[in-house]
Every structure is written in structure tokens, then in C-alpha cells.
């Protein structure tokens, strides 16, 4: 069954386009700069985290009730889907990369990619109450993400990991999501997830370097397919795309 990210738009299409725009506008250059700021000699884990955030940022829309709504109503939304997406981003990354702090930063970027004036804590509290978790997830989301990843070089190991950790049963999702939200809240108040105090402190200071690329790429991907008002945000992303294109010539 097709999983939609918007009425008439497949999740695989939007996920691929978001990742593609990220790779073109930011990609390796941004990953090297961010790794340097964190004092990491090898940017590969960071690259993996940033790209996975782009690929999985909307998987929370695969909740069955969300999909039923969007099939019936063109204007149906997916409120708080970013919490579920954040959970799967962290779960996919945490067993694949060594630094849990980097996985947590990627998960926070996903959590905040639609956040406006709400605090993170407010988002988590409201979201847990309002998310339609009773029917669980569409299993076919795995195929949608595989499809998006197949068009993106180097993402195959991440997809295998996502497939292994994916939960679709309502009971499991509710339990795991509750635990994850508790972890996030504690990490935001305490030094680090695990024993990575120094890296976590650096990451908290440069979290916008995780958030901004995802927000910009996601916004432009949505605008290009769905239309709507052309915003300054879109113009700035297009400038970045042109700049990166000129630099690569």
C-alpha cells in the first residue's frame, strides 16, 4: 500500500527529494565543516546522521490513522508526526554509529523540523497525548523508504537498520515512544546521552547546523511539488543550490 507524505504525494518521492536537495545545497562540504567544529577527524558518522534525518524525517506520517485521513481528505494533516519520525531516526542510528550524541542531535533536528513557537517539551507532551497511535503503523513504509534510499548513494546500510528496528504494532510503539520521550527530556537537562559529555555540550551549541539543512531542504521539497506561496526561505535555499552548483563547476 502506498504511504503518502501529502495528498497525492508519495512518502518515497518527498523523502528522496528532501535528501537530494540536502546533498546538493549542503552535503559533504557542510558535513566536513560541522565535523571540524565538533573536533571529529572523520565526518562519516556525522554524514550518516544528517542524511538519515533527511530520509526519515516524515516516517511518522505512516501511522495508519494519518494515512486513512489523507486518503479521505485532501486537506488532512499529520500533527506531531515529527515525534514518531524522531524516534525512528534515533533508533535507526543508535545501533549503527558509535556516538549516541550525534544520533541524538539528528533526532532533535527531525523533532524540530516543523516546530514553530512551541518548546521541545511542549511538543513532546502535547504530541504524546494527541498522536493517533492506537492502530499502529503501515508496514509498507519500509518499502517507501527503501525506494527513496535506492535513488540515493550510500544509504543501503541505513535502510537495513531501519527495517530491523521498525515497530508497527500499537502497543510497542506506545511503550517505546514513551521511553524515548523520557530519554529526550533527560538529555536536554543533563550533560549527555551516555558518557559523551564534551561532545554533547558542543552539539547543543551547534544544533542549528543539524536543524537548518533539514528545515530548508524539506521546505523547498514541499514547495516544489505542492506549490503554495513562494517564501524567503525558499529563495535562500535556491541561492545555496546555485552557489554549490557554481562551486562544483
CSV table of C-alpha atoms in Angstrom, one decimal:
chain,number,residue,atom,x,y,z
A,1,UNK,CA,0.0,0.0,0.0
A,2,UNK,CA,1.3,3.5,-0.9
A,3,UNK,CA,2.2,5.7,2.1
A,4,UNK,CA,1.6,9.4,1.5
A,5,UNK,CA,3.5,12.4,2.8
A,6,UNK,CA,0.8,14.7,1.4
A,7,UNK,CA,-2.3,14.2,-0.6
A,8,UNK,CA,-1.2,12.7,-4.0
A,9,UNK,CA,2.5,12.7,-3.0
A,10,UNK,CA,4.2,9.5,-2.0
A,11,UNK,CA,6.5,9.4,1.0
A,12,UNK,CA,9.3,7.9,-1.1
A,13,UNK,CA,9.1,10.9,-3.5
A,14,UNK,CA,9.3,13.5,-0.8
A,15,UNK,CA,11.9,11.7,1.2
A,16,UNK,CA,14.2,11.3,-1.8
A,17,UNK,CA,13.7,15.0,-2.9
A,18,UNK,CA,14.5,16.3,0.6
A,19,UNK,CA,17.7,14.2,0.7
A,20,UNK,CA,18.6,15.2,-2.8
A,21,UNK,CA,18.2,18.9,-2.1
A,22,UNK,CA,20.2,18.5,1.1
A,23,UNK,CA,23.0,16.7,-0.7
A,24,UNK,CA,23.1,19.4,-3.4
A,25,UNK,CA,22.9,22.5,-1.2
A,26,UNK,CA,24.8,21.2,1.9
A,27,UNK,CA,26.2,17.7,1.5
A,28,UNK,CA,29.9,16.8,2.1
A,29,UNK,CA,31.0,20.4,2.4
A,30,UNK,CA,28.6,21.1,5.3
A,31,UNK,CA,29.4,17.7,6.9
A,32,UNK,CA,33.2,18.5,6.9
A,33,UNK,CA,32.6,21.9,8.4
A,34,UNK,CA,30.3,20.5,11.1
A,35,UNK,CA,32.7,17.7,11.9
A,36,UNK,CA,35.6,20.2,12.3
A,37,UNK,CA,33.6,22.3,14.7
A,38,UNK,CA,33.0,19.1,16.8
A,39,UNK,CA,36.6,18.1,16.7
A,40,UNK,CA,35.9,14.9,14.7
A,41,UNK,CA,38.6,13.8,12.4
A,42,UNK,CA,36.3,11.5,10.4
A,43,UNK,CA,33.0,13.0,9.3
A,44,UNK,CA,31.4,9.7,8.2
A,45,UNK,CA,29.2,9.3,11.3
A,46,UNK,CA,28.0,12.8,11.0
A,47,UNK,CA,27.3,12.4,7.3
A,48,UNK,CA,25.3,9.3,8.1
A,49,UNK,CA,23.3,11.1,10.8
A,50,UNK,CA,22.4,14.2,8.7
A,51,UNK,CA,21.4,12.2,5.7
A,52,UNK,CA,19.3,9.7,7.7
A,53,UNK,CA,17.5,12.7,9.3
A,54,UNK,CA,16.5,13.8,5.8
A,55,UNK,CA,15.5,10.3,4.7
A,56,UNK,CA,13.4,9.5,7.8
A,57,UNK,CA,12.1,12.9,8.8
A,58,UNK,CA,8.5,12.1,7.7
A,59,UNK,CA,8.1,8.4,8.5
A,60,UNK,CA,5.8,9.3,11.4
A,61,UNK,CA,3.2,10.1,8.8
A,62,UNK,CA,2.9,6.3,8.2
A,63,UNK,CA,0.6,6.0,11.2
A,64,UNK,CA,-2.4,4.2,9.9
A,65,UNK,CA,-4.9,6.8,11.1
A,66,UNK,CA,-2.9,9.6,9.4
A,67,UNK,CA,-2.9,7.6,6.1
A,68,UNK,CA,-6.7,6.9,6.3
A,69,UNK,CA,-7.3,10.6,6.9
A,70,UNK,CA,-5.2,11.8,3.9
A,71,UNK,CA,-6.9,9.3,1.6
A,72,UNK,CA,-10.3,10.7,2.5
A,73,UNK,CA,-9.5,14.4,2.8
A,74,UNK,CA,-7.1,16.4,0.6
A,75,UNK,CA,-6.5,18.9,3.5
A,76,UNK,CA,-5.8,16.4,6.2
A,77,UNK,CA,-2.7,17.0,8.2
A,78,UNK,CA,-0.2,14.9,10.2
A,79,UNK,CA,0.1,16.7,13.6
A,80,UNK,CA,3.1,15.7,15.7
A,81,UNK,CA,4.3,13.1,13.2
A,82,UNK,CA,7.8,14.5,13.8
A,83,UNK,CA,7.9,12.8,17.2
A,84,UNK,CA,7.5,9.4,15.7
A,85,UNK,CA,10.0,10.3,12.9
A,86,UNK,CA,12.5,11.5,15.5
A,87,UNK,CA,12.1,8.2,17.5
A,88,UNK,CA,12.8,6.1,14.4
A,89,UNK,CA,15.7,8.3,13.3
A,90,UNK,CA,17.4,7.8,16.7
A,91,UNK,CA,16.6,4.1,16.9
A,92,UNK,CA,18.0,3.5,13.4
A,93,UNK,CA,21.2,5.5,14.0
A,94,UNK,CA,22.0,4.5,17.6
A,95,UNK,CA,23.0,0.9,16.8
A,96,UNK,CA,24.8,1.9,13.6
A,97,UNK,CA,27.1,4.8,14.7
A,98,UNK,CA,29.4,4.9,17.7
A,99,UNK,CA,28.5,8.3,19.2
A,100,UNK,CA,25.0,8.4,20.7
A,101,UNK,CA,25.2,12.2,20.9
A,102,UNK,CA,25.3,12.5,17.1
A,103,UNK,CA,22.3,10.2,16.8
A,104,UNK,CA,20.5,12.4,19.4
A,105,UNK,CA,21.3,15.6,17.6
A,106,UNK,CA,19.9,14.1,14.3
A,107,UNK,CA,16.8,13.0,16.2
A,108,UNK,CA,16.4,16.5,17.7
A,109,UNK,CA,16.7,18.0,14.2
A,110,UNK,CA,13.8,15.8,13.0
A,111,UNK,CA,11.8,16.6,16.1
A,112,UNK,CA,12.1,20.4,15.3
A,113,UNK,CA,11.7,20.3,11.5
A,114,UNK,CA,8.1,21.6,11.8
A,115,UNK,CA,8.3,23.3,15.2
A,116,UNK,CA,7.2,26.9,15.2
A,117,UNK,CA,6.8,28.7,18.6
A,118,UNK,CA,6.4,25.6,20.7
A,119,UNK,CA,9.1,24.5,23.1
A,120,UNK,CA,10.5,21.0,22.6
A,121,UNK,CA,9.0,19.9,25.9
A,122,UNK,CA,5.6,21.3,25.0
A,123,UNK,CA,5.8,19.5,21.6
A,124,UNK,CA,6.6,16.2,23.3
A,125,UNK,CA,3.9,16.5,26.0
A,126,UNK,CA,1.1,17.6,23.6
A,127,UNK,CA,2.2,15.1,20.9
A,128,UNK,CA,2.1,12.0,23.1
A,129,UNK,CA,-1.5,12.9,24.1
A,130,UNK,CA,-2.6,13.7,20.5
A,131,UNK,CA,-0.8,11.2,18.3
A,132,UNK,CA,-3.2,8.5,16.9
A,133,UNK,CA,-1.1,5.5,17.9
A,134,UNK,CA,-4.0,3.0,18.5
A,135,UNK,CA,-3.9,1.5,15.0
A,136,UNK,CA,-0.1,1.4,14.7
A,137,UNK,CA,2.0,2.0,11.6
A,138,UNK,CA,1.7,1.0,7.9
A,139,UNK,CA,4.3,-1.7,7.4
A,140,UNK,CA,4.6,-0.6,3.7
A,141,UNK,CA,6.6,2.5,4.9
A,142,UNK,CA,9.6,0.2,4.8
A,143,UNK,CA,9.2,-0.1,1.0
A,144,UNK,CA,8.7,3.6,0.6
A,145,UNK,CA,11.9,4.4,2.4
A,146,UNK,CA,13.7,1.6,0.5
A,147,UNK,CA,12.5,3.2,-2.7
A,148,UNK,CA,13.8,6.6,-1.7
A,149,UNK,CA,17.1,5.2,-0.5
A,150,UNK,CA,17.7,3.2,-3.7
A,151,UNK,CA,17.9,6.5,-5.5
A,152,UNK,CA,20.5,7.8,-3.0
A,153,UNK,CA,24.0,6.6,-3.0
A,154,UNK,CA,25.4,5.0,0.2
A,155,UNK,CA,22.1,4.7,2.1
A,156,UNK,CA,21.6,0.9,1.9
A,157,UNK,CA,23.1,0.1,5.3
A,158,UNK,CA,20.8,2.6,7.0
A,159,UNK,CA,17.8,1.1,5.3
A,160,UNK,CA,18.7,-2.4,6.6
A,161,UNK,CA,19.0,-1.0,10.1
A,162,UNK,CA,15.7,0.8,9.8
A,163,UNK,CA,14.0,-2.4,8.6
A,164,UNK,CA,15.4,-4.2,11.7
A,165,UNK,CA,14.3,-1.7,14.3
A,166,UNK,CA,10.9,-0.8,12.7
A,167,UNK,CA,7.9,-1.2,15.0
A,168,UNK,CA,4.4,-1.2,13.7
A,169,UNK,CA,2.3,-2.7,16.5
A,170,UNK,CA,0.4,-0.1,18.5
A,171,UNK,CA,1.4,-1.5,21.9
A,172,UNK,CA,5.1,-1.5,21.1
A,173,UNK,CA,5.0,2.0,19.6
A,174,UNK,CA,3.3,3.5,22.6
A,175,UNK,CA,5.7,1.9,25.0
A,176,UNK,CA,8.8,2.7,23.1
A,177,UNK,CA,7.7,6.3,22.3
A,178,UNK,CA,7.1,7.0,26.0
A,179,UNK,CA,10.6,5.7,26.8
A,180,UNK,CA,12.1,7.8,24.0
A,181,UNK,CA,10.3,11.0,25.1
A,182,UNK,CA,11.6,10.4,28.7
A,183,UNK,CA,15.1,10.0,27.4
A,184,UNK,CA,15.0,13.1,25.3
A,185,UNK,CA,13.7,15.2,28.2
A,186,UNK,CA,16.5,13.9,30.4
A,187,UNK,CA,19.2,14.5,27.8
A,188,UNK,CA,18.1,18.1,27.4
A,189,UNK,CA,18.5,18.7,31.1
A,190,UNK,CA,21.6,16.6,31.8
A,191,UNK,CA,25.1,16.5,30.2
A,192,UNK,CA,24.8,13.7,27.7
A,193,UNK,CA,23.1,10.5,26.4
A,194,UNK,CA,25.7,8.1,27.7
A,195,UNK,CA,29.3,9.1,28.6
A,196,UNK,CA,29.9,11.8,25.9
A,197,UNK,CA,29.6,15.0,28.0
A,198,UNK,CA,32.1,17.0,25.9
A,199,UNK,CA,30.7,16.1,22.5
A,200,UNK,CA,27.1,16.6,23.7
A,201,UNK,CA,28.0,20.1,25.0
A,202,UNK,CA,29.5,21.0,21.7
A,203,UNK,CA,26.5,19.6,19.8
A,204,UNK,CA,24.0,21.6,21.9
A,205,UNK,CA,25.8,24.7,20.8
A,206,UNK,CA,25.8,23.9,17.1
A,207,UNK,CA,22.4,22.1,16.9
A,208,UNK,CA,21.3,24.7,14.2
A,209,UNK,CA,23.8,23.0,11.9
A,210,UNK,CA,21.7,19.9,12.1
A,211,UNK,CA,18.3,21.7,12.1
A,212,UNK,CA,18.7,24.3,9.4
A,213,UNK,CA,19.7,22.0,6.5
A,214,UNK,CA,16.8,19.7,7.1
A,215,UNK,CA,14.3,22.5,7.5
A,216,UNK,CA,15.4,24.3,4.4
A,217,UNK,CA,15.6,21.1,2.3
A,218,UNK,CA,12.2,19.9,3.5
A,219,UNK,CA,10.5,23.2,2.9
A,220,UNK,CA,11.8,23.6,-0.6
A,221,UNK,CA,11.0,19.9,-1.5
A,222,UNK,CA,7.4,20.5,-0.3
A,223,UNK,CA,7.1,23.8,-2.2
A,224,UNK,CA,8.4,22.4,-5.5
A,225,UNK,CA,5.8,19.6,-5.5
A,226,UNK,CA,2.8,21.1,-3.6
A,227,UNK,CA,3.1,24.7,-4.6
A,228,UNK,CA,1.8,27.5,-2.4
A,229,UNK,CA,3.4,30.8,-1.6
A,230,UNK,CA,7.0,31.4,-2.5
A,231,UNK,CA,8.8,32.4,0.6
A,232,UNK,CA,12.1,34.0,1.5
A,233,UNK,CA,13.1,30.6,3.0
A,234,UNK,CA,12.7,29.0,-0.5
A,235,UNK,CA,14.7,31.8,-2.1
A,236,UNK,CA,17.6,31.4,0.3
A,237,UNK,CA,17.7,27.6,-0.3
A,238,UNK,CA,17.7,28.2,-4.1
A,239,UNK,CA,20.6,30.6,-3.7
A,240,UNK,CA,22.5,27.9,-1.8
A,241,UNK,CA,21.8,25.4,-4.6
A,242,UNK,CA,23.1,27.8,-7.2
A,243,UNK,CA,26.2,28.6,-5.1
A,244,UNK,CA,27.0,25.0,-4.7
A,245,UNK,CA,26.5,24.3,-8.4
A,246,UNK,CA,28.9,27.2,-9.3
A,247,UNK,CA,31.5,25.9,-6.8
A,248,UNK,CA,31.4,22.4,-8.3
A,249,UNK,CA,32.0,23.7,-11.9
